[in-house]
PDB file of C-alpha atoms in Angstrom:
ATOM      1  CA  UNK Q   1      40.571  -8.058  -2.545  1.00  0.00           C
ATOM      2  CA  UNK Q   2      38.428  -8.834   0.490  1.00  0.00           C
ATOM      3  CA  UNK Q   3      34.873  -7.559  -0.005  1.00  0.00           C
ATOM      4  CA  UNK Q   4      33.237  -9.751   2.619  1.00  0.00           C
ATOM      5  CA  UNK Q   5      31.766 -12.149   0.072  1.00  0.00           C
ATOM      6  CA  UNK Q   6      32.341 -15.140   2.365  1.00  0.00           C
ATOM      7  CA  UNK Q   7      29.507 -13.999   4.645  1.00  0.00           C
ATOM      8  CA  UNK Q   8      26.342 -16.150   4.510  1.00  0.00           C
ATOM      9  CA  UNK Q   9      24.140 -15.170   1.568  1.00  0.00           C
ATOM     10  CA  UNK Q  10      26.559 -12.495   0.321  1.00  0.00           C
ATOM     11  CA  UNK Q  11      27.072 -14.027  -3.118  1.00  0.00           C
ATOM     12  CA  UNK Q  12      23.326 -14.399  -3.701  1.00  0.00           C
ATOM     13  CA  UNK Q  13      22.626 -10.815  -2.580  1.00  0.00           C
ATOM     14  CA  UNK Q  14      25.402  -9.510  -4.798  1.00  0.00           C
ATOM     15  CA  UNK Q  15      24.048 -11.406  -7.804  1.00  0.00           C
ATOM     16  CA  UNK Q  16      20.584  -9.879  -7.290  1.00  0.00           C
ATOM     17  CA  UNK Q  17      22.158  -6.431  -6.955  1.00  0.00           C
ATOM     18  CA  UNK Q  18      23.967  -6.889 -10.259  1.00  0.00           C
ATOM     19  CA  UNK Q  19      20.591  -7.681 -11.837  1.00  0.00           C
ATOM     20  CA  UNK Q  20      19.072  -4.466 -10.466  1.00  0.00           C
ATOM     21  CA  UNK Q  21      21.990  -2.473 -11.884  1.00  0.00           C
ATOM     22  CA  UNK Q  22      21.462  -4.064 -15.307  1.00  0.00           C
ATOM     23  CA  UNK Q  23      17.767  -3.128 -15.202  1.00  0.00           C
ATOM     24  CA  UNK Q  24      18.667   0.462 -14.299  1.00  0.00           C
ATOM     25  CA  UNK Q  25      20.973   0.544 -17.342  1.00  0.00           C
ATOM     26  CA  UNK Q  26      18.174  -0.679 -19.618  1.00  0.00           C
ATOM     27  CA  UNK Q  27      15.641   1.805 -18.278  1.00  0.00           C
ATOM     28  CA  UNK Q  28      18.103   4.691 -18.464  1.00  0.00           C
ATOM     29  CA  UNK Q  29      18.644   3.898 -22.148  1.00  0.00           C
ATOM     30  CA  UNK Q  30      14.929   4.487 -22.819  1.00  0.00           C
ATOM     31  CA  UNK Q  31      15.029   8.077 -21.598  1.00  0.00           C
ATOM     32  CA  UNK Q  32      15.692  10.903 -24.105  1.00  0.00           C
ATOM     33  CA  UNK Q  33      19.332  11.739 -24.752  1.00  0.00           C
ATOM     34  CA  UNK Q  34      18.438  15.355 -25.487  1.00  0.00           C
ATOM     35  CA  UNK Q  35      17.630  17.215 -22.233  1.00  0.00           C
ATOM     36  CA  UNK Q  36      15.160  19.424 -24.128  1.00  0.00           C
ATOM     37  CA  UNK Q  37      12.986  16.343 -24.725  1.00  0.00           C
ATOM     38  CA  UNK Q  38      12.800  15.327 -21.062  1.00  0.00           C
ATOM     39  CA  UNK Q  39       9.268  15.981 -19.849  1.00  0.00           C
ATOM     40  CA  UNK Q  40       6.661  15.306 -22.488  1.00  0.00           C
ATOM     41  CA  UNK Q  41       4.167  18.094 -23.344  1.00  0.00           C
ATOM     42  CA  UNK Q  42       1.402  18.224 -20.773  1.00  0.00           C
ATOM     43  CA  UNK Q  43       3.551  16.941 -17.896  1.00  0.00           C
ATOM     44  CA  UNK Q  44       4.206  18.989 -14.796  1.00  0.00           C
ATOM     45  CA  UNK Q  45       7.918  18.986 -15.620  1.00  0.00           C
ATOM     46  CA  UNK Q  46       7.245  20.487 -19.055  1.00  0.00           C
ATOM     47  CA  UNK Q  47       4.982  23.138 -17.550  1.00  0.00           C
ATOM     48  CA  UNK Q  48       7.393  24.044 -14.781  1.00  0.00           C
ATOM     49  CA  UNK Q  49      10.397  24.357 -17.086  1.00  0.00           C
ATOM     50  CA  UNK Q  50       8.582  26.390 -19.742  1.00  0.00           C
ATOM     51  CA  UNK Q  51       6.232  28.483 -17.619  1.00  0.00           C
ATOM     52  CA  UNK Q  52       6.937  28.561 -13.899  1.00  0.00           C
ATOM     53  CA  UNK Q  53      10.598  28.048 -12.987  1.00  0.00           C
ATOM     54  CA  UNK Q  54      13.017  30.977 -13.361  1.00  0.00           C
ATOM     55  CA  UNK Q  55      15.414  31.194 -16.287  1.00  0.00           C
ATOM     56  CA  UNK Q  56      18.124  28.709 -15.256  1.00  0.00           C
ATOM     57  CA  UNK Q  57      21.873  29.064 -15.235  1.00  0.00           C
ATOM     58  CA  UNK Q  58      21.837  25.328 -16.021  1.00  0.00           C
ATOM     59  CA  UNK Q  59      18.742  23.592 -17.400  1.00  0.00           C
ATOM     60  CA  UNK Q  60      17.489  21.250 -14.634  1.00  0.00           C
ATOM     61  CA  UNK Q  61      16.753  18.645 -17.307  1.00  0.00           C
ATOM     62  CA  UNK Q  62      20.453  18.618 -18.208  1.00  0.00           C
ATOM     63  CA  UNK Q  63      21.249  18.298 -14.508  1.00  0.00           C
ATOM     64  CA  UNK Q  64      18.893  15.326 -14.242  1.00  0.00           C
ATOM     65  CA  UNK Q  65      20.254  13.380 -17.207  1.00  0.00           C
ATOM     66  CA  UNK Q  66      23.847  14.140 -16.215  1.00  0.00           C
ATOM     67  CA  UNK Q  67      23.181  12.893 -12.681  1.00  0.00           C
ATOM     68  CA  UNK Q  68      21.523   9.709 -13.911  1.00  0.00           C
ATOM     69  CA  UNK Q  69      24.290   9.084 -16.412  1.00  0.00           C
ATOM     70  CA  UNK Q  70      26.948   9.443 -13.711  1.00  0.00           C
ATOM     71  CA  UNK Q  71      25.119   7.275 -11.194  1.00  0.00           C
ATOM     72  CA  UNK Q  72      24.350   4.476 -13.641  1.00  0.00           C
ATOM     73  CA  UNK Q  73      27.806   4.515 -15.236  1.00  0.00           C
ATOM     74  CA  UNK Q  74      29.527   4.263 -11.860  1.00  0.00           C
ATOM     75  CA  UNK Q  75      27.485   1.188 -10.938  1.00  0.00           C
ATOM     76  CA  UNK Q  76      27.894  -0.270 -14.430  1.00  0.00           C
ATOM     77  CA  UNK Q  77      31.647  -0.154 -13.991  1.00  0.00           C
ATOM     78  CA  UNK Q  78      31.379  -1.848 -10.592  1.00  0.00           C
ATOM     79  CA  UNK Q  79      29.159  -4.507 -12.185  1.00  0.00           C
ATOM     80  CA  UNK Q  80      31.830  -5.132 -14.817  1.00  0.00           C
ATOM     81  CA  UNK Q  81      34.463  -5.471 -12.099  1.00  0.00           C
ATOM     82  CA  UNK Q  82      32.299  -7.999 -10.241  1.00  0.00           C
ATOM     83  CA  UNK Q  83      31.475 -10.086 -13.316  1.00  0.00           C
ATOM     84  CA  UNK Q  84      34.887  -9.855 -14.987  1.00  0.00           C
ATOM     85  CA  UNK Q  85      37.010 -12.976 -14.432  1.00  0.00           C
ATOM     86  CA  UNK Q  86      39.929 -10.581 -13.904  1.00  0.00           C
ATOM     87  CA  UNK Q  87      38.367  -8.009 -11.550  1.00  0.00           C
ATOM     88  CA  UNK Q  88      40.001  -4.905 -10.154  1.00  0.00           C
ATOM     89  CA  UNK Q  89      42.284  -5.410  -7.180  1.00  0.00           C
ATOM     90  CA  UNK Q  90      42.159  -1.760  -6.122  1.00  0.00           C
ATOM     91  CA  UNK Q  91      39.594  -1.004  -3.383  1.00  0.00           C
ATOM     92  CA  UNK Q  92      39.958   2.754  -3.906  1.00  0.00           C
ATOM     93  CA  UNK Q  93      38.475   2.436  -7.404  1.00  0.00           C
ATOM     94  CA  UNK Q  94      35.313   0.886  -5.958  1.00  0.00           C
ATOM     95  CA  UNK Q  95      35.152   3.528  -3.214  1.00  0.00           C
ATOM     96  CA  UNK Q  96      35.374   6.393  -5.723  1.00  0.00           C
ATOM     97  CA  UNK Q  97      32.704   4.854  -7.965  1.00  0.00           C
ATOM     98  CA  UNK Q  98      30.348   4.218  -5.048  1.00  0.00           C
ATOM     99  CA  UNK Q  99      30.687   7.778  -3.754  1.00  0.00           C
ATOM    100  CA  UNK Q 100      30.058   9.173  -7.230  1.00  0.00           C
ATOM    101  CA  UNK Q 101      26.993   6.996  -7.735  1.00  0.00           C
ATOM    102  CA  UNK Q 102      25.554   8.027  -4.371  1.00  0.00           C
ATOM    103  CA  UNK Q 103      25.808  11.785  -4.898  1.00  0.00           C
ATOM    104  CA  UNK Q 104      24.592  11.659  -8.490  1.00  0.00           C
ATOM    105  CA  UNK Q 105      21.753   9.220  -7.882  1.00  0.00           C
ATOM    106  CA  UNK Q 106      20.375  11.078  -4.886  1.00  0.00           C
ATOM    107  CA  UNK Q 107      19.758  14.255  -6.891  1.00  0.00           C
ATOM    108  CA  UNK Q 108      16.938  12.984  -9.197  1.00  0.00           C
ATOM    109  CA  UNK Q 109      15.265  11.338  -6.189  1.00  0.00           C
ATOM    110  CA  UNK Q 110      15.440  14.637  -4.333  1.00  0.00           C
ATOM    111  CA  UNK Q 111      13.966  16.459  -7.340  1.00  0.00           C
ATOM    112  CA  UNK Q 112      11.291  14.061  -8.604  1.00  0.00           C
ATOM    113  CA  UNK Q 113      10.787  11.614  -5.745  1.00  0.00           C
ATOM    114  CA  UNK Q 114       8.548  13.544  -3.320  1.00  0.00           C
ATOM    115  CA  UNK Q 115       4.956  12.349  -3.385  1.00  0.00           C
ATOM    116  CA  UNK Q 116       3.623  15.944  -3.310  1.00  0.00           C
ATOM    117  CA  UNK Q 117       3.824  17.897  -6.621  1.00  0.00           C
ATOM    118  CA  UNK Q 118       4.650  21.235  -4.981  1.00  0.00           C
ATOM    119  CA  UNK Q 119       7.515  19.621  -3.076  1.00  0.00           C
ATOM    120  CA  UNK Q 120       8.894  18.314  -6.364  1.00  0.00           C
ATOM    121  CA  UNK Q 121       8.786  21.791  -7.854  1.00  0.00           C
ATOM    122  CA  UNK Q 122      10.400  23.295  -4.739  1.00  0.00           C
ATOM    123  CA  UNK Q 123      13.205  20.736  -4.797  1.00  0.00           C
ATOM    124  CA  UNK Q 124      13.923  21.308  -8.489  1.00  0.00           C
ATOM    125  CA  UNK Q 125      14.388  24.974  -7.659  1.00  0.00           C
ATOM    126  CA  UNK Q 126      16.663  24.110  -4.727  1.00  0.00           C
ATOM    127  CA  UNK Q 127      18.853  21.986  -7.016  1.00  0.00           C
ATOM    128  CA  UNK Q 128      18.950  24.857  -9.500  1.00  0.00           C
ATOM    129  CA  UNK Q 129      20.347  27.011  -6.678  1.00  0.00           C
ATOM    130  CA  UNK Q 130      22.828  24.302  -5.729  1.00  0.00           C
ATOM    131  CA  UNK Q 131      24.137  23.963  -9.269  1.00  0.00           C
ATOM    132  CA  UNK Q 132      24.196  27.727  -9.767  1.00  0.00           C
ATOM    133  CA  UNK Q 133      26.428  28.104  -6.710  1.00  0.00           C
ATOM    134  CA  UNK Q 134      28.711  25.351  -7.996  1.00  0.00           C
ATOM    135  CA  UNK Q 135      28.895  26.928 -11.443  1.00  0.00           C
ATOM    136  CA  UNK Q 136      29.802  30.332 -10.024  1.00  0.00           C
ATOM    137  CA  UNK Q 137      32.608  28.822  -7.980  1.00  0.00           C
ATOM    138  CA  UNK Q 138      34.088  27.863 -11.341  1.00  0.00           C
ATOM    139  CA  UNK Q 139      33.328  31.279 -12.854  1.00  0.00           C
ATOM    140  CA  UNK Q 140      34.874  33.140  -9.928  1.00  0.00           C
ATOM    141  CA  UNK Q 141      38.067  31.083  -9.954  1.00  0.00           C
ATOM    142  CA  UNK Q 142      38.466  31.266 -13.706  1.00  0.00           C
ATOM    143  CA  UNK Q 143      37.971  35.042 -13.797  1.00  0.00           C
ATOM    144  CA  UNK Q 144      41.552  35.671 -12.631  1.00  0.00           C
ATOM    145  CA  UNK Q 145      43.238  33.136 -14.925  1.00  0.00           C
ATOM    146  CA  UNK Q 146      46.103  34.425 -17.058  1.00  0.00           C
ATOM    147  CA  UNK Q 147      47.789  31.388 -18.569  1.00  0.00           C
ATOM    148  CA  UNK Q 148      44.412  29.685 -19.033  1.00  0.00           C
ATOM    149  CA  UNK Q 149      42.682  32.816 -20.325  1.00  0.00           C
ATOM    150  CA  UNK Q 150      40.594  30.753 -22.740  1.00  0.00           C
ATOM    151  CA  UNK Q 151      38.683  29.392 -19.735  1.00  0.00           C
ATOM    152  CA  UNK Q 152      37.576  32.855 -18.627  1.00  0.00           C
ATOM    153  CA  UNK Q 153      33.885  33.235 -19.592  1.00  0.00           C
ATOM    154  CA  UNK Q 154      33.050  36.185 -21.871  1.00  0.00           C
ATOM    155  CA  UNK Q 155      31.636  39.267 -20.105  1.00  0.00           C
ATOM    156  CA  UNK Q 156      28.267  38.962 -21.837  1.00  0.00           C
ATOM    157  CA  UNK Q 157      27.904  35.370 -20.637  1.00  0.00           C
ATOM    158  CA  UNK Q 158      28.787  36.313 -17.082  1.00  0.00           C
ATOM    159  CA  UNK Q 159      26.401  39.260 -17.125  1.00  0.00           C
ATOM    160  CA  UNK Q 160      23.441  37.138 -18.229  1.00  0.00           C
ATOM    161  CA  UNK Q 161      24.297  34.371 -15.785  1.00  0.00           C
ATOM    162  CA  UNK Q 162      24.566  36.821 -12.872  1.00  0.00           C
ATOM    163  CA  UNK Q 163      21.030  38.012 -13.589  1.00  0.00           C
ATOM    164  CA  UNK Q 164      19.805  34.423 -13.514  1.00  0.00           C
ATOM    165  CA  UNK Q 165      21.747  33.719 -10.311  1.00  0.00           C
ATOM    166  CA  UNK Q 166      20.242  36.739  -8.559  1.00  0.00           C
ATOM    167  CA  UNK Q 167      16.714  35.618  -9.404  1.00  0.00           C
ATOM    168  CA  UNK Q 168      17.317  32.026  -8.279  1.00  0.00           C
ATOM    169  CA  UNK Q 169      18.898  33.243  -5.030  1.00  0.00           C
ATOM    170  CA  UNK Q 170      15.812  35.352  -4.367  1.00  0.00           C
ATOM    171  CA  UNK Q 171      13.554  32.322  -4.623  1.00  0.00           C
ATOM    172  CA  UNK Q 172      15.288  29.645  -2.540  1.00  0.00           C
ATOM    173  CA  UNK Q 173      17.960  28.988   0.044  1.00  0.00           C
ATOM    174  CA  UNK Q 174      21.408  27.414  -0.290  1.00  0.00           C
ATOM    175  CA  UNK Q 175      21.432  23.606  -0.408  1.00  0.00           C
ATOM    176  CA  UNK Q 176      24.375  21.523   0.820  1.00  0.00           C
ATOM    177  CA  UNK Q 177      25.152  17.976  -0.239  1.00  0.00           C
ATOM    178  CA  UNK Q 178      24.580  16.465   3.216  1.00  0.00           C
ATOM    179  CA  UNK Q 179      21.147  18.103   3.444  1.00  0.00           C
ATOM    180  CA  UNK Q 180      20.255  16.921  -0.049  1.00  0.00           C
ATOM    181  CA  UNK Q 181      21.338  13.367   0.787  1.00  0.00           C
ATOM    182  CA  UNK Q 182      19.407  13.318   4.049  1.00  0.00           C
ATOM    183  CA  UNK Q 183      16.195  14.483   2.376  1.00  0.00           C
ATOM    184  CA  UNK Q 184      16.701  12.117  -0.563  1.00  0.00           C
ATOM    185  CA  UNK Q 185      17.002   9.231   1.915  1.00  0.00           C
ATOM    186  CA  UNK Q 186      13.733  10.267   3.552  1.00  0.00           C
ATOM    187  CA  UNK Q 187      12.053  10.461   0.140  1.00  0.00           C
ATOM    188  CA  UNK Q 188      13.421   7.024  -0.773  1.00  0.00           C
ATOM    189  CA  UNK Q 189      11.983   5.604   2.453  1.00  0.00           C
ATOM    190  CA  UNK Q 190       8.594   7.160   1.649  1.00  0.00           C
ATOM    191  CA  UNK Q 191       8.710   5.598  -1.813  1.00  0.00           C
ATOM    192  CA  UNK Q 192       9.480   2.174  -0.387  1.00  0.00           C
ATOM    193  CA  UNK Q 193       6.718   2.517   2.196  1.00  0.00           C
ATOM    194  CA  UNK Q 194       4.248   3.455  -0.554  1.00  0.00           C
ATOM    195  CA  UNK Q 195       4.944   0.151  -2.369  1.00  0.00           C
ATOM    196  CA  UNK Q 196       4.915  -2.507   0.382  1.00  0.00           C
ATOM    197  CA  UNK Q 197       5.903  -6.049  -0.434  1.00  0.00           C
ATOM    198  CA  UNK Q 198       8.333  -8.750   0.514  1.00  0.00           C
ATOM    199  CA  UNK Q 199      11.158  -7.084  -1.419  1.00  0.00           C
ATOM    200  CA  UNK Q 200      10.493  -3.619  -0.054  1.00  0.00           C
ATOM    201  CA  UNK Q 201       9.709  -4.158   3.642  1.00  0.00           C
ATOM    202  CA  UNK Q 202      12.451  -2.857   5.908  1.00  0.00           C
ATOM    203  CA  UNK Q 203      12.734  -4.854   9.171  1.00  0.00           C
ATOM    204  CA  UNK Q 204      13.091  -1.781  11.402  1.00  0.00           C
ATOM    205  CA  UNK Q 205      10.716   0.516  13.267  1.00  0.00           C
ATOM    206  CA  UNK Q 206      11.944   3.660  11.459  1.00  0.00           C
ATOM    207  CA  UNK Q 207      12.845   3.069   7.767  1.00  0.00           C
ATOM    208  CA  UNK Q 208      13.663   6.742   7.213  1.00  0.00           C
ATOM    209  CA  UNK Q 209      16.214   6.710  10.001  1.00  0.00           C
ATOM    210  CA  UNK Q 210      17.768   3.503   8.658  1.00  0.00           C
ATOM    211  CA  UNK Q 211      18.206   4.874   5.138  1.00  0.00           C
ATOM    212  CA  UNK Q 212      19.427   8.282   6.314  1.00  0.00           C
ATOM    213  CA  UNK Q 213      22.045   6.705   8.555  1.00  0.00           C
ATOM    214  CA  UNK Q 214      23.176   4.241   5.892  1.00  0.00           C
ATOM    215  CA  UNK Q 215      23.435   6.773   3.045  1.00  0.00           C
ATOM    216  CA  UNK Q 216      25.218   9.334   5.197  1.00  0.00           C
ATOM    217  CA  UNK Q 217      27.595   6.607   6.368  1.00  0.00           C
ATOM    218  CA  UNK Q 218      28.513   5.773   2.761  1.00  0.00           C
ATOM    219  CA  UNK Q 219      28.901   9.476   1.961  1.00  0.00           C
ATOM    220  CA  UNK Q 220      31.133  10.188   4.944  1.00  0.00           C
ATOM    221  CA  UNK Q 221      33.275   7.057   4.742  1.00  0.00           C
ATOM    222  CA  UNK Q 222      33.931   7.212   1.014  1.00  0.00           C
ATOM    223  CA  UNK Q 223      34.395  10.985   1.041  1.00  0.00           C
ATOM    224  CA  UNK Q 224      37.119  10.399   3.603  1.00  0.00           C
ATOM    225  CA  UNK Q 225      38.769   7.870   1.310  1.00  0.00           C
ATOM    226  CA  UNK Q 226      38.379  10.131  -1.739  1.00  0.00           C
ATOM    227  CA  UNK Q 227      40.144  12.945   0.107  1.00  0.00           C
ATOM    228  CA  UNK Q 228      43.004  10.684   1.117  1.00  0.00           C
ATOM    229  CA  UNK Q 229      42.308  10.720   4.849  1.00  0.00           C
ATOM    230  CA  UNK Q 230      43.349   7.894   7.146  1.00  0.00           C
ATOM    231  CA  UNK Q 231      40.330   7.911   9.440  1.00  0.00           C
ATOM    232  CA  UNK Q 232      38.199   5.561   7.270  1.00  0.00           C
ATOM    233  CA  UNK Q 233      40.602   2.795   8.363  1.00  0.00           C
ATOM    234  CA  UNK Q 234      39.845   3.538  12.004  1.00  0.00           C
ATOM    235  CA  UNK Q 235      36.097   2.873  11.731  1.00  0.00           C
ATOM    236  CA  UNK Q 236      34.260  -0.403  11.029  1.00  0.00           C
ATOM    237  CA  UNK Q 237      36.543  -2.000   8.440  1.00  0.00           C
ATOM    238  CA  UNK Q 238      36.019  -5.791   8.194  1.00  0.00           C
ATOM    239  CA  UNK Q 239      37.415  -6.003   4.645  1.00  0.00           C
ATOM    240  CA  UNK Q 240      39.308  -3.783   2.232  1.00  0.00           C
ATOM    241  CA  UNK Q 241      36.530  -1.164   2.309  1.00  0.00           C
ATOM    242  CA  UNK Q 242      34.874   0.487   5.307  1.00  0.00           C
ATOM    243  CA  UNK Q 243      31.514  -0.955   6.287  1.00  0.00           C
ATOM    244  CA  UNK Q 244      29.797  -3.830   4.508  1.00  0.00           C
ATOM    245  CA  UNK Q 245      30.374  -3.758   0.735  1.00  0.00           C
ATOM    246  CA  UNK Q 246      27.410  -5.944  -0.223  1.00  0.00           C
ATOM    247  CA  UNK Q 247      24.957  -3.946   1.901  1.00  0.00           C
ATOM    248  CA  UNK Q 248      26.369  -0.668   0.604  1.00  0.00           C
ATOM    249  CA  UNK Q 249      26.295  -1.601  -3.092  1.00  0.00           C
ATOM    250  CA  UNK Q 250      22.791  -3.060  -2.687  1.00  0.00           C
ATOM    251  CA  UNK Q 251      21.506   0.222  -1.273  1.00  0.00           C
ATOM    252  CA  UNK Q 252      23.231   2.192  -4.030  1.00  0.00           C
ATOM    253  CA  UNK Q 253      21.657  -0.027  -6.682  1.00  0.00           C
ATOM    254  CA  UNK Q 254      18.230   0.576  -5.121  1.00  0.00           C
ATOM    255  CA  UNK Q 255      18.933   4.309  -4.997  1.00  0.00           C
ATOM    256  CA  UNK Q 256      20.021   4.467  -8.640  1.00  0.00           C
ATOM    257  CA  UNK Q 257      17.160   2.290  -9.879  1.00  0.00           C
ATOM    258  CA  UNK Q 258      14.726   4.545  -8.027  1.00  0.00           C
ATOM    259  CA  UNK Q 259      16.391   7.654  -9.483  1.00  0.00           C
ATOM    260  CA  UNK Q 260      15.775   6.320 -12.992  1.00  0.00           C
ATOM    261  CA  UNK Q 261      12.233   5.322 -12.017  1.00  0.00           C
ATOM    262  CA  UNK Q 262      11.173   8.741 -10.683  1.00  0.00           C
ATOM    263  CA  UNK Q 263      12.732  10.428 -13.720  1.00  0.00           C
ATOM    264  CA  UNK Q 264      10.646   8.192 -15.981  1.00  0.00           C
ATOM    265  CA  UNK Q 265       7.567   9.269 -14.042  1.00  0.00           C
ATOM    266  CA  UNK Q 266       8.488  12.944 -14.433  1.00  0.00           C
ATOM    267  CA  UNK Q 267       9.183  12.459 -18.141  1.00  0.00           C
ATOM    268  CA  UNK Q 268       5.922  10.607 -18.859  1.00  0.00           C
ATOM    269  CA  UNK Q 269       3.764  12.497 -16.387  1.00  0.00           C
ATOM    270  CA  UNK Q 270       2.297   9.429 -14.742  1.00  0.00           C
ATOM    271  CA  UNK Q 271       2.982   7.031 -11.917  1.00  0.00           C
ATOM    272  CA  UNK Q 272       4.730   3.814 -12.914  1.00  0.00           C
ATOM    273  CA  UNK Q 273       4.440   0.525 -11.044  1.00  0.00           C
ATOM    274  CA  UNK Q 274       8.084   0.042 -10.089  1.00  0.00           C
ATOM    275  CA  UNK Q 275       7.710  -3.673  -9.389  1.00  0.00           C
ATOM    276  CA  UNK Q 276       6.008  -4.253 -12.754  1.00  0.00           C
ATOM    277  CA  UNK Q 277       8.712  -2.321 -14.615  1.00  0.00           C
ATOM    278  CA  UNK Q 278      11.406  -4.607 -13.250  1.00  0.00           C
TER     279      UNK Q 278
END
């Protein structure tokens, strides 16, 4: 499988990326497994969940840990493929894992990454609306099932969830994945700019634009592959995957590591020196 690893410095960059993924795994393992324990007493997350946010259709703490778990696991599997002496020979597997890691990892950054507390609270509510809409797509489809009647939610469950949905809809607007990704990229750029250093400086005049364009490129290209379209082979395609694999996986590792980092901050209620924690 041609992943462009013959380019100058590609092997060294990939090795460093594998190290970042391993660190994200270790840090993820230190977070609570029980969503109810995410956000220690006295933190803004604890206060928002217990006092200020509306009754959720899905607990945003469950959303957070599920997103982190998906993002980290996808990259962990890619890391195993890279380090295994008998790696995968199927590019589509890598594409699916990279797309999954991107969407899942962007969500905690969107929720907990903004530097302003009120923006964090607003974005948690927006994700609650996003997940509520997704959940009700499932509810609405399942409602007419006959042969799979066991998947139809009980009336009392639906009734309570509809009340929660109505309240959430009253408080915030619909959020699409592309919008969430774009804003998460902007937040990631702000985070990088807030911690300048040789490893964080981006050699461009507009870091936000760079990260937005790169993340949306990964989302679009790998969504096309996931849906079985042919157009990803018509765009920049130097190897077996569209774009530059090493650059793409490096950005995804940074995204996922940052997602774990901002969740740690939300859980502990304090800012953490990301460089020191590495």
